[in-house]
Amino acid sequence: MAKVITTPKGKAVYPKLDKPDTKFNDDGLWSCRLHVSEAEYNTFKLQVDDVVERAYKAECASHGKELPRANNTPIRITDEGDYEIYAKQVAKKSTRNGVLEFSVPLYDSAVKVLEERPKVGSGSTVKMSVEIFPWYVSSQGFGYSLRLKAVQILDLVEYDSSASGFSAEDGYVSESLDDALETTSAPF
């Protein structure tokens, strides 16, 4: 019962689109948080809620009772008041038949597939193609996630992982750790 829909355009927040994030998942995770206007958020949420409610009713019918709902949803208003849509996709998944690998294609504004993945940074204007994926786990209840299927980059803001934002200035220059150890006597 999965349905693929497109988000409105918005500002990417902490996107993981040039390579999968492996900080909390060794198999990697593609993800993007998208901040949109209140009106676009409400329109998108109505579209998702329609699909989710039908899935919820079907799941309740299959269990013969009303099921509890999960607390977290991928469409939310942040503590700062931003209207956020969050989508993710695992990069690898082990199955009985072997390892499945997933990629999230990136497109430019002319809907041309990008062969080389740019370093899409926060502040980029993007749209996401997402799959609504309802689920039920007895310990958490009924919920849904948005699986990231593709991203269209409308305005790219690249990040530079090596840049600190500083330039060299006259002033204090530290000694290397080796130099400091050779010239400093131990206090004991």
Short mmCIF file of N, CA and C in Angstrom, two decimals:
data_model
loop_
_atom_site.label_atom_id
_atom_site.label_comp_id
_atom_site.label_asym_id
_atom_site.label_seq_id
_atom_site.Cartn_x
_atom_site.Cartn_y
_atom_site.Cartn_z
N MET A 1 0.82 -1.18 0.00
CA MET A 1 0.00 0.00 0.00
C MET A 1 0.87 1.26 0.00
N ALA A 2 2.13 1.10 -0.31
CA ALA A 2 3.04 2.24 -0.32
C ALA A 2 2.70 3.17 -1.48
N LYS A 3 2.83 4.46 -1.24
CA LYS A 3 2.55 5.45 -2.27
C LYS A 3 3.71 6.44 -2.32
N VAL A 4 4.15 6.76 -3.54
CA VAL A 4 5.25 7.70 -3.72
C VAL A 4 4.66 9.07 -4.08
N ILE A 5 5.09 10.11 -3.35
CA ILE A 5 4.65 11.48 -3.60
C ILE A 5 5.85 12.41 -3.56
N THR A 6 5.65 13.62 -4.03
CA THR A 6 6.73 14.63 -4.05
C THR A 6 6.42 15.72 -3.04
N THR A 7 7.42 16.10 -2.30
CA THR A 7 7.28 17.18 -1.32
C THR A 7 7.28 18.52 -2.04
N PRO A 8 6.84 19.56 -1.36
CA PRO A 8 7.06 20.91 -1.91
C PRO A 8 8.55 21.23 -1.81
N LYS A 9 8.99 22.28 -2.49
CA LYS A 9 10.39 22.67 -2.35
C LYS A 9 10.58 23.33 -1.00
N GLY A 10 11.78 23.14 -0.46
CA GLY A 10 12.09 23.71 0.84
C GLY A 10 13.59 23.75 1.05
N LYS A 11 13.99 24.17 2.23
CA LYS A 11 15.41 24.26 2.58
C LYS A 11 15.86 22.97 3.26
N ALA A 12 16.91 22.37 2.73
CA ALA A 12 17.47 21.15 3.30
C ALA A 12 18.18 21.49 4.62
N VAL A 13 18.01 20.62 5.60
CA VAL A 13 18.66 20.77 6.90
C VAL A 13 19.40 19.46 7.19
N TYR A 14 20.70 19.55 7.38
CA TYR A 14 21.56 18.38 7.63
C TYR A 14 21.32 17.24 6.64
N PRO A 15 21.34 17.52 5.34
CA PRO A 15 21.12 16.43 4.39
C PRO A 15 22.33 15.49 4.35
N LYS A 16 22.06 14.23 4.19
CA LYS A 16 23.09 13.20 4.01
C LYS A 16 22.84 12.59 2.64
N LEU A 17 23.30 13.30 1.59
CA LEU A 17 22.98 12.91 0.23
C LEU A 17 24.19 12.64 -0.65
N ASP A 18 25.39 13.08 -0.23
CA ASP A 18 26.57 12.80 -1.05
C ASP A 18 27.12 11.41 -0.75
N LYS A 19 26.92 10.96 0.49
CA LYS A 19 27.28 9.60 0.89
C LYS A 19 26.43 9.25 2.11
N PRO A 20 26.15 7.97 2.32
CA PRO A 20 25.32 7.58 3.46
C PRO A 20 26.01 7.89 4.79
N ASP A 21 25.23 8.29 5.77
CA ASP A 21 25.72 8.57 7.11
C ASP A 21 25.87 7.25 7.87
N THR A 22 27.04 6.99 8.40
CA THR A 22 27.30 5.73 9.13
C THR A 22 27.53 5.96 10.62
N LYS A 23 27.20 7.14 11.12
CA LYS A 23 27.46 7.46 12.52
C LYS A 23 26.72 6.51 13.47
N PHE A 24 25.44 6.25 13.22
CA PHE A 24 24.66 5.39 14.10
C PHE A 24 24.25 4.08 13.45
N ASN A 25 24.58 3.91 12.17
CA ASN A 25 24.19 2.71 11.44
C ASN A 25 25.35 2.35 10.51
N ASP A 26 26.01 1.23 10.80
CA ASP A 26 27.16 0.82 10.00
C ASP A 26 26.82 0.60 8.52
N ASP A 27 25.57 0.25 8.24
CA ASP A 27 25.14 0.02 6.86
C ASP A 27 24.86 1.33 6.12
N GLY A 28 24.77 2.42 6.83
CA GLY A 28 24.58 3.73 6.21
C GLY A 28 23.11 4.13 6.09
N LEU A 29 22.90 5.43 6.08
CA LEU A 29 21.54 5.97 5.98
C LEU A 29 21.57 7.26 5.16
N TRP A 30 20.80 7.27 4.07
CA TRP A 30 20.57 8.48 3.30
C TRP A 30 19.45 9.22 4.02
N SER A 31 19.53 10.54 4.17
CA SER A 31 18.45 11.25 4.83
C SER A 31 18.47 12.74 4.49
N CYS A 32 17.31 13.37 4.73
CA CYS A 32 17.20 14.81 4.54
C CYS A 32 16.02 15.31 5.35
N ARG A 33 16.25 16.39 6.06
CA ARG A 33 15.18 17.14 6.73
C ARG A 33 14.89 18.33 5.83
N LEU A 34 13.63 18.60 5.60
CA LEU A 34 13.22 19.66 4.70
C LEU A 34 12.32 20.62 5.45
N HIS A 35 12.69 21.91 5.49
CA HIS A 35 11.86 22.93 6.12
C HIS A 35 11.08 23.67 5.02
N VAL A 36 9.75 23.69 5.19
CA VAL A 36 8.86 24.28 4.20
C VAL A 36 7.99 25.33 4.87
N SER A 37 7.21 26.05 4.06
CA SER A 37 6.29 27.05 4.61
C SER A 37 5.12 26.35 5.30
N GLU A 38 4.41 27.08 6.14
CA GLU A 38 3.28 26.51 6.87
C GLU A 38 2.20 26.02 5.90
N ALA A 39 1.89 26.80 4.87
CA ALA A 39 0.85 26.41 3.92
C ALA A 39 1.23 25.14 3.17
N GLU A 40 2.48 25.07 2.71
CA GLU A 40 2.94 23.87 1.98
C GLU A 40 2.99 22.66 2.91
N TYR A 41 3.39 22.88 4.15
CA TYR A 41 3.40 21.82 5.16
C TYR A 41 1.99 21.25 5.34
N ASN A 42 1.01 22.14 5.52
CA ASN A 42 -0.37 21.69 5.75
C ASN A 42 -0.92 20.92 4.56
N THR A 43 -0.64 21.38 3.35
CA THR A 43 -1.11 20.69 2.14
C THR A 43 -0.46 19.31 2.03
N PHE A 44 0.84 19.24 2.24
CA PHE A 44 1.56 17.96 2.16
C PHE A 44 1.07 17.01 3.25
N LYS A 45 0.89 17.51 4.46
CA LYS A 45 0.44 16.69 5.59
C LYS A 45 -0.94 16.09 5.31
N LEU A 46 -1.84 16.86 4.74
CA LEU A 46 -3.17 16.33 4.39
C LEU A 46 -3.06 15.17 3.41
N GLN A 47 -2.19 15.31 2.44
CA GLN A 47 -1.98 14.26 1.44
C GLN A 47 -1.44 12.98 2.11
N VAL A 48 -0.49 13.14 3.01
CA VAL A 48 0.10 11.98 3.70
C VAL A 48 -0.92 11.39 4.68
N ASP A 49 -1.60 12.24 5.44
CA ASP A 49 -2.57 11.77 6.43
C ASP A 49 -3.66 10.90 5.80
N ASP A 50 -4.09 11.24 4.58
CA ASP A 50 -5.10 10.46 3.89
C ASP A 50 -4.63 9.02 3.67
N VAL A 51 -3.41 8.86 3.20
CA VAL A 51 -2.85 7.52 2.96
C VAL A 51 -2.63 6.78 4.28
N VAL A 52 -2.11 7.49 5.27
CA VAL A 52 -1.81 6.87 6.57
C VAL A 52 -3.09 6.43 7.27
N GLU A 53 -4.14 7.24 7.21
CA GLU A 53 -5.40 6.88 7.87
C GLU A 53 -6.01 5.62 7.26
N ARG A 54 -5.97 5.50 5.93
CA ARG A 54 -6.47 4.29 5.28
C ARG A 54 -5.66 3.07 5.71
N ALA A 55 -4.35 3.23 5.81
CA ALA A 55 -3.49 2.12 6.24
C ALA A 55 -3.77 1.76 7.70
N TYR A 56 -4.00 2.77 8.54
CA TYR A 56 -4.30 2.54 9.96
C TYR A 56 -5.60 1.75 10.11
N LYS A 57 -6.64 2.15 9.38
CA LYS A 57 -7.92 1.43 9.45
C LYS A 57 -7.77 -0.01 8.99
N ALA A 58 -7.00 -0.23 7.95
CA ALA A 58 -6.78 -1.59 7.46
C ALA A 58 -6.01 -2.43 8.49
N GLU A 59 -5.02 -1.83 9.13
CA GLU A 59 -4.23 -2.54 10.15
C GLU A 59 -5.10 -2.87 11.36
N CYS A 60 -5.94 -1.92 11.80
CA CYS A 60 -6.86 -2.16 12.92
C CYS A 60 -7.83 -3.29 12.57
N ALA A 61 -8.35 -3.30 11.35
CA ALA A 61 -9.27 -4.35 10.92
C ALA A 61 -8.60 -5.72 10.93
N SER A 62 -7.33 -5.76 10.51
CA SER A 62 -6.63 -7.05 10.49
C SER A 62 -6.34 -7.58 11.89
N HIS A 63 -6.26 -6.68 12.88
CA HIS A 63 -6.03 -7.08 14.27
C HIS A 63 -7.35 -7.20 15.05
N GLY A 64 -8.43 -6.72 14.47
CA GLY A 64 -9.73 -6.80 15.11
C GLY A 64 -9.91 -5.85 16.29
N LYS A 65 -9.11 -4.82 16.35
CA LYS A 65 -9.23 -3.84 17.44
C LYS A 65 -8.52 -2.55 17.05
N GLU A 66 -8.80 -1.49 17.81
CA GLU A 66 -8.11 -0.23 17.58
C GLU A 66 -6.70 -0.34 18.15
N LEU A 67 -5.73 0.07 17.37
CA LEU A 67 -4.32 -0.05 17.77
C LEU A 67 -3.79 1.29 18.28
N PRO A 68 -2.83 1.23 19.21
CA PRO A 68 -2.19 2.49 19.65
C PRO A 68 -1.34 3.06 18.51
N ARG A 69 -1.09 4.34 18.58
CA ARG A 69 -0.28 5.00 17.56
C ARG A 69 1.10 5.34 18.12
N ALA A 70 2.10 5.28 17.25
CA ALA A 70 3.47 5.65 17.64
C ALA A 70 3.53 7.15 17.90
N ASN A 71 4.41 7.56 18.78
CA ASN A 71 4.53 8.98 19.15
C ASN A 71 5.23 9.83 18.10
N ASN A 72 6.23 9.29 17.43
CA ASN A 72 7.03 10.07 16.49
C ASN A 72 6.49 9.97 15.08
N THR A 73 6.50 11.10 14.38
CA THR A 73 6.13 11.10 12.97
C THR A 73 7.18 11.88 12.19
N PRO A 74 7.36 11.57 10.90
CA PRO A 74 8.36 12.27 10.11
C PRO A 74 7.91 13.65 9.62
N ILE A 75 6.66 14.01 9.89
CA ILE A 75 6.15 15.33 9.54
C ILE A 75 5.81 16.01 10.86
N ARG A 76 6.53 17.10 11.18
CA ARG A 76 6.35 17.70 12.49
C ARG A 76 6.70 19.18 12.48
N ILE A 77 6.30 19.83 13.55
CA ILE A 77 6.71 21.21 13.78
C ILE A 77 7.81 21.14 14.83
N THR A 78 8.99 21.65 14.53
CA THR A 78 10.13 21.55 15.43
C THR A 78 9.93 22.45 16.65
N ASP A 79 10.77 22.27 17.65
CA ASP A 79 10.73 23.12 18.85
C ASP A 79 10.97 24.59 18.50
N GLU A 80 11.67 24.85 17.40
CA GLU A 80 11.96 26.21 16.96
C GLU A 80 10.82 26.78 16.11
N GLY A 81 9.79 25.96 15.83
CA GLY A 81 8.65 26.42 15.05
C GLY A 81 8.77 26.22 13.55
N ASP A 82 9.77 25.45 13.11
CA ASP A 82 9.93 25.16 11.68
C ASP A 82 9.01 24.01 11.28
N TYR A 83 8.50 24.06 10.06
CA TYR A 83 7.64 23.02 9.52
C TYR A 83 8.53 22.04 8.77
N GLU A 84 8.67 20.83 9.31
CA GLU A 84 9.70 19.89 8.85
C GLU A 84 9.11 18.60 8.29
N ILE A 85 9.72 18.15 7.20
CA ILE A 85 9.43 16.85 6.60
C ILE A 85 10.76 16.09 6.60
N TYR A 86 10.75 14.89 7.17
CA TYR A 86 11.98 14.10 7.29
C TYR A 86 11.83 12.78 6.53
N ALA A 87 12.77 12.52 5.65
CA ALA A 87 12.75 11.27 4.89
C ALA A 87 14.12 10.61 4.99
N LYS A 88 14.11 9.28 4.96
CA LYS A 88 15.37 8.53 5.07
C LYS A 88 15.26 7.23 4.26
N GLN A 89 16.42 6.66 3.97
CA GLN A 89 16.49 5.38 3.25
C GLN A 89 17.79 4.69 3.66
N VAL A 90 17.68 3.43 4.09
CA VAL A 90 18.89 2.70 4.43
C VAL A 90 19.72 2.52 3.17
N ALA A 91 21.03 2.48 3.33
CA ALA A 91 21.93 2.30 2.19
C ALA A 91 22.13 0.83 1.86
N LYS A 92 22.12 -0.02 2.89
CA LYS A 92 22.28 -1.46 2.71
C LYS A 92 21.35 -2.19 3.67
N LYS A 93 20.89 -3.35 3.23
CA LYS A 93 20.05 -4.17 4.10
C LYS A 93 20.36 -5.64 3.82
N SER A 94 20.66 -6.39 4.88
CA SER A 94 20.93 -7.82 4.73
C SER A 94 19.62 -8.59 4.68
N THR A 95 19.52 -9.50 3.72
CA THR A 95 18.34 -10.35 3.59
C THR A 95 18.80 -11.80 3.46
N ARG A 96 17.84 -12.71 3.44
CA ARG A 96 18.18 -14.14 3.24
C ARG A 96 18.91 -14.35 1.92
N ASN A 97 18.58 -13.53 0.94
CA ASN A 97 19.15 -13.70 -0.40
C ASN A 97 20.40 -12.87 -0.64
N GLY A 98 20.91 -12.25 0.41
CA GLY A 98 22.11 -11.43 0.28
C GLY A 98 21.87 -10.00 0.69
N VAL A 99 22.81 -9.15 0.37
CA VAL A 99 22.74 -7.74 0.76
C VAL A 99 22.10 -6.94 -0.37
N LEU A 100 21.10 -6.14 -0.01
CA LEU A 100 20.49 -5.22 -0.96
C LEU A 100 21.11 -3.84 -0.74
N GLU A 101 21.46 -3.17 -1.81
CA GLU A 101 22.01 -1.82 -1.70
C GLU A 101 21.03 -0.83 -2.30
N PHE A 102 20.84 0.28 -1.61
CA PHE A 102 19.92 1.31 -2.05
C PHE A 102 20.69 2.60 -2.29
N SER A 103 20.27 3.31 -3.31
CA SER A 103 20.85 4.61 -3.62
C SER A 103 19.71 5.61 -3.75
N VAL A 104 20.00 6.86 -3.55
CA VAL A 104 19.02 7.92 -3.72
C VAL A 104 19.51 8.78 -4.88
N PRO A 105 18.89 8.68 -6.04
CA PRO A 105 19.34 9.48 -7.17
C PRO A 105 19.13 10.97 -6.93
N LEU A 106 20.06 11.76 -7.44
CA LEU A 106 19.98 13.21 -7.34
C LEU A 106 19.75 13.78 -8.74
N TYR A 107 18.84 14.75 -8.83
CA TYR A 107 18.51 15.39 -10.10
C TYR A 107 18.76 16.89 -9.98
N ASP A 108 19.07 17.52 -11.12
CA ASP A 108 19.19 18.97 -11.12
C ASP A 108 17.82 19.59 -11.41
N SER A 109 17.75 20.89 -11.54
CA SER A 109 16.47 21.57 -11.73
C SER A 109 15.82 21.23 -13.08
N ALA A 110 16.61 20.76 -14.05
CA ALA A 110 16.09 20.36 -15.36
C ALA A 110 15.75 18.86 -15.37
N VAL A 111 15.73 18.23 -14.22
CA VAL A 111 15.41 16.81 -14.02
C VAL A 111 16.41 15.91 -14.76
N LYS A 112 17.67 16.32 -14.74
CA LYS A 112 18.76 15.52 -15.30
C LYS A 112 19.48 14.84 -14.14
N VAL A 113 19.69 13.53 -14.26
CA VAL A 113 20.38 12.78 -13.20
C VAL A 113 21.81 13.28 -13.08
N LEU A 114 22.23 13.53 -11.84
CA LEU A 114 23.59 13.97 -11.59
C LEU A 114 24.49 12.74 -11.46
N GLU A 115 25.45 12.61 -12.32
CA GLU A 115 26.36 11.46 -12.30
C GLU A 115 27.30 11.55 -11.09
N GLU A 116 27.80 12.76 -10.80
CA GLU A 116 28.65 12.96 -9.63
C GLU A 116 27.82 13.61 -8.55
N ARG A 117 27.91 13.07 -7.35
CA ARG A 117 27.09 13.54 -6.23
C ARG A 117 27.73 14.78 -5.61
N PRO A 118 27.08 15.95 -5.69
CA PRO A 118 27.63 17.13 -5.03
C PRO A 118 27.46 17.02 -3.53
N LYS A 119 28.21 17.83 -2.80
CA LYS A 119 28.10 17.87 -1.34
C LYS A 119 26.94 18.80 -0.98
N VAL A 120 25.73 18.25 -1.01
CA VAL A 120 24.53 19.03 -0.74
C VAL A 120 24.53 19.42 0.73
N GLY A 121 24.53 20.72 0.99
CA GLY A 121 24.61 21.21 2.36
C GLY A 121 23.31 21.83 2.83
N SER A 122 23.25 22.11 4.12
CA SER A 122 22.09 22.79 4.69
C SER A 122 21.91 24.13 3.98
N GLY A 123 20.67 24.48 3.71
CA GLY A 123 20.36 25.71 3.01
C GLY A 123 20.10 25.50 1.54
N SER A 124 20.43 24.32 1.01
CA SER A 124 20.11 24.01 -0.38
C SER A 124 18.59 23.95 -0.53
N THR A 125 18.08 24.41 -1.66
CA THR A 125 16.65 24.29 -1.95
C THR A 125 16.43 23.01 -2.73
N VAL A 126 15.61 22.11 -2.19
CA VAL A 126 15.39 20.80 -2.80
C VAL A 126 13.92 20.40 -2.72
N LYS A 127 13.58 19.39 -3.51
CA LYS A 127 12.31 18.68 -3.41
C LYS A 127 12.68 17.21 -3.23
N MET A 128 11.85 16.47 -2.53
CA MET A 128 12.12 15.05 -2.32
C MET A 128 10.98 14.22 -2.87
N SER A 129 11.32 13.10 -3.45
CA SER A 129 10.35 12.09 -3.81
C SER A 129 10.39 11.06 -2.68
N VAL A 130 9.24 10.83 -2.03
CA VAL A 130 9.21 9.97 -0.86
C VAL A 130 8.12 8.91 -1.00
N GLU A 131 8.37 7.78 -0.37
CA GLU A 131 7.39 6.70 -0.32
C GLU A 131 6.81 6.66 1.09
N ILE A 132 5.50 6.71 1.19
CA ILE A 132 4.85 6.62 2.49
C ILE A 132 4.84 5.16 2.89
N PHE A 133 5.47 4.85 4.01
CA PHE A 133 5.62 3.45 4.44
C PHE A 133 5.00 3.26 5.82
N PRO A 134 3.73 2.79 5.88
CA PRO A 134 3.09 2.52 7.16
C PRO A 134 3.68 1.26 7.80
N TRP A 135 3.71 1.22 9.12
CA TRP A 135 4.22 0.04 9.84
C TRP A 135 3.50 -0.11 11.17
N TYR A 136 3.56 -1.32 11.71
CA TYR A 136 3.00 -1.57 13.04
C TYR A 136 3.98 -2.46 13.80
N VAL A 137 4.34 -2.02 14.99
CA VAL A 137 5.18 -2.78 15.92
C VAL A 137 4.46 -2.73 17.26
N SER A 138 4.18 -3.88 17.84
CA SER A 138 3.36 -3.91 19.05
C SER A 138 3.94 -3.06 20.19
N SER A 139 5.26 -2.97 20.30
CA SER A 139 5.86 -2.19 21.38
C SER A 139 5.78 -0.67 21.14
N GLN A 140 5.62 -0.25 19.88
CA GLN A 140 5.58 1.18 19.57
C GLN A 140 4.22 1.64 19.07
N GLY A 141 3.46 0.75 18.50
CA GLY A 141 2.17 1.10 17.93
C GLY A 141 2.24 1.24 16.43
N PHE A 142 1.20 1.86 15.87
CA PHE A 142 1.12 2.07 14.43
C PHE A 142 1.79 3.40 14.09
N GLY A 143 2.60 3.40 13.07
CA GLY A 143 3.27 4.62 12.63
C GLY A 143 3.58 4.56 11.15
N TYR A 144 4.34 5.50 10.70
CA TYR A 144 4.76 5.51 9.31
C TYR A 144 6.09 6.24 9.20
N SER A 145 6.79 5.95 8.13
CA SER A 145 8.01 6.68 7.82
C SER A 145 7.92 7.12 6.37
N LEU A 146 8.77 8.04 6.00
CA LEU A 146 8.88 8.49 4.62
C LEU A 146 10.22 8.00 4.09
N ARG A 147 10.17 7.09 3.13
CA ARG A 147 11.39 6.56 2.54
C ARG A 147 11.83 7.49 1.41
N LEU A 148 13.07 7.90 1.48
CA LEU A 148 13.64 8.82 0.50
C LEU A 148 13.93 8.06 -0.79
N LYS A 149 13.27 8.46 -1.89
CA LYS A 149 13.45 7.78 -3.17
C LYS A 149 14.34 8.56 -4.14
N ALA A 150 14.24 9.89 -4.14
CA ALA A 150 15.05 10.73 -5.03
C ALA A 150 14.99 12.16 -4.52
N VAL A 151 15.96 12.97 -4.96
CA VAL A 151 16.02 14.38 -4.56
C VAL A 151 16.31 15.22 -5.79
N GLN A 152 15.53 16.31 -5.93
CA GLN A 152 15.79 17.28 -6.99
C GLN A 152 16.40 18.51 -6.34
N ILE A 153 17.59 18.88 -6.81
CA ILE A 153 18.31 20.04 -6.27
C ILE A 153 17.98 21.25 -7.13
N LEU A 154 17.32 22.22 -6.52
CA LEU A 154 16.93 23.43 -7.24
C LEU A 154 17.92 24.56 -7.05
N ASP A 155 18.52 24.63 -5.86
CA ASP A 155 19.55 25.62 -5.56
C ASP A 155 20.56 24.96 -4.63
N LEU A 156 21.75 24.73 -5.11
CA LEU A 156 22.76 23.99 -4.37
C LEU A 156 23.60 24.91 -3.49
N VAL A 157 23.70 24.53 -2.21
CA VAL A 157 24.64 25.15 -1.28
C VAL A 157 25.55 24.01 -0.84
N GLU A 158 26.77 23.99 -1.39
CA GLU A 158 27.68 22.90 -1.05
C GLU A 158 28.37 23.17 0.28
N TYR A 159 28.63 22.09 1.01
CA TYR A 159 29.40 22.23 2.23
C TYR A 159 30.83 21.83 1.92
N ASP A 160 31.76 22.35 2.71
CA ASP A 160 33.16 21.99 2.58
C ASP A 160 33.58 21.43 3.92
N SER A 161 33.72 20.12 3.99
CA SER A 161 34.00 19.48 5.27
C SER A 161 35.35 19.87 5.86
N SER A 162 36.24 20.46 5.05
CA SER A 162 37.55 20.84 5.59
C SER A 162 37.61 22.31 5.97
N ALA A 163 36.61 23.09 5.62
CA ALA A 163 36.66 24.53 5.88
C ALA A 163 36.19 24.84 7.30
N SER A 164 36.92 25.73 7.95
CA SER A 164 36.54 26.15 9.30
C SER A 164 35.91 27.53 9.28
N GLY A 165 36.05 28.24 8.18
CA GLY A 165 35.53 29.59 8.10
C GLY A 165 36.55 30.65 8.50
N PHE A 166 37.75 30.21 8.91
CA PHE A 166 38.79 31.14 9.34
C PHE A 166 39.83 31.34 8.25
N SER A 167 40.54 32.48 8.32
CA SER A 167 41.70 32.70 7.46
C SER A 167 42.89 32.99 8.37
N ALA A 168 44.10 32.79 7.88
CA ALA A 168 45.30 33.00 8.70
C ALA A 168 45.43 34.46 9.10
N GLU A 169 45.86 34.67 10.34
CA GLU A 169 46.03 36.03 10.89
C GLU A 169 47.37 36.08 11.60
N ASP A 170 47.89 37.29 11.85
CA ASP A 170 49.07 37.46 12.68
C ASP A 170 48.66 37.23 14.12
N GLY A 171 49.51 36.58 14.91
CA GLY A 171 49.18 36.38 16.32
C GLY A 171 49.71 35.07 16.85
N TYR A 172 49.03 34.54 17.83
CA TYR A 172 49.44 33.31 18.52
C TYR A 172 49.52 32.14 17.55
N VAL A 173 50.63 31.40 17.62
CA VAL A 173 50.82 30.18 16.86
C VAL A 173 51.24 29.11 17.85
N SER A 174 50.51 28.01 17.88
CA SER A 174 50.81 26.95 18.86
C SER A 174 52.04 26.16 18.45
N GLU A 175 52.62 25.51 19.44
CA GLU A 175 53.72 24.59 19.18
C GLU A 175 53.09 23.24 18.89
N SER A 176 53.80 22.39 18.15
CA SER A 176 53.28 21.04 17.95
C SER A 176 53.38 20.29 19.27
N LEU A 177 52.65 19.25 19.44
CA LEU A 177 52.64 18.47 20.67
C LEU A 177 54.04 17.91 20.95
N ASP A 178 54.74 17.47 19.93
CA ASP A 178 56.09 16.92 20.11
C ASP A 178 57.05 18.00 20.64
N ASP A 179 56.98 19.23 20.06
CA ASP A 179 57.83 20.32 20.52
C ASP A 179 57.54 20.67 21.97
N ALA A 180 56.26 20.70 22.33
CA ALA A 180 55.86 21.06 23.69
C ALA A 180 56.36 20.02 24.69
N LEU A 181 56.33 18.74 24.35
CA LEU A 181 56.80 17.68 25.25
C LEU A 181 58.30 17.75 25.47
N GLU A 182 59.06 18.12 24.42
CA GLU A 182 60.52 18.19 24.55
C GLU A 182 60.96 19.38 25.39
N THR A 183 60.23 20.49 25.34
CA THR A 183 60.68 21.69 26.04
C THR A 183 60.05 21.89 27.42
N THR A 184 59.08 21.08 27.75
CA THR A 184 58.40 21.23 29.04
C THR A 184 58.83 20.11 29.97
N SER A 185 59.24 20.49 31.19
CA SER A 185 59.60 19.44 32.15
C SER A 185 58.35 19.00 32.87
N ALA A 186 58.32 17.76 33.27
CA ALA A 186 57.16 17.20 33.97
C ALA A 186 57.06 17.80 35.37
N PRO A 187 55.85 18.06 35.87
CA PRO A 187 55.68 18.69 37.17
C PRO A 187 55.92 17.72 38.33
N PHE A 188 56.29 16.50 38.10
CA PHE A 188 56.48 15.55 39.21
C PHE A 188 57.85 14.93 39.20
#
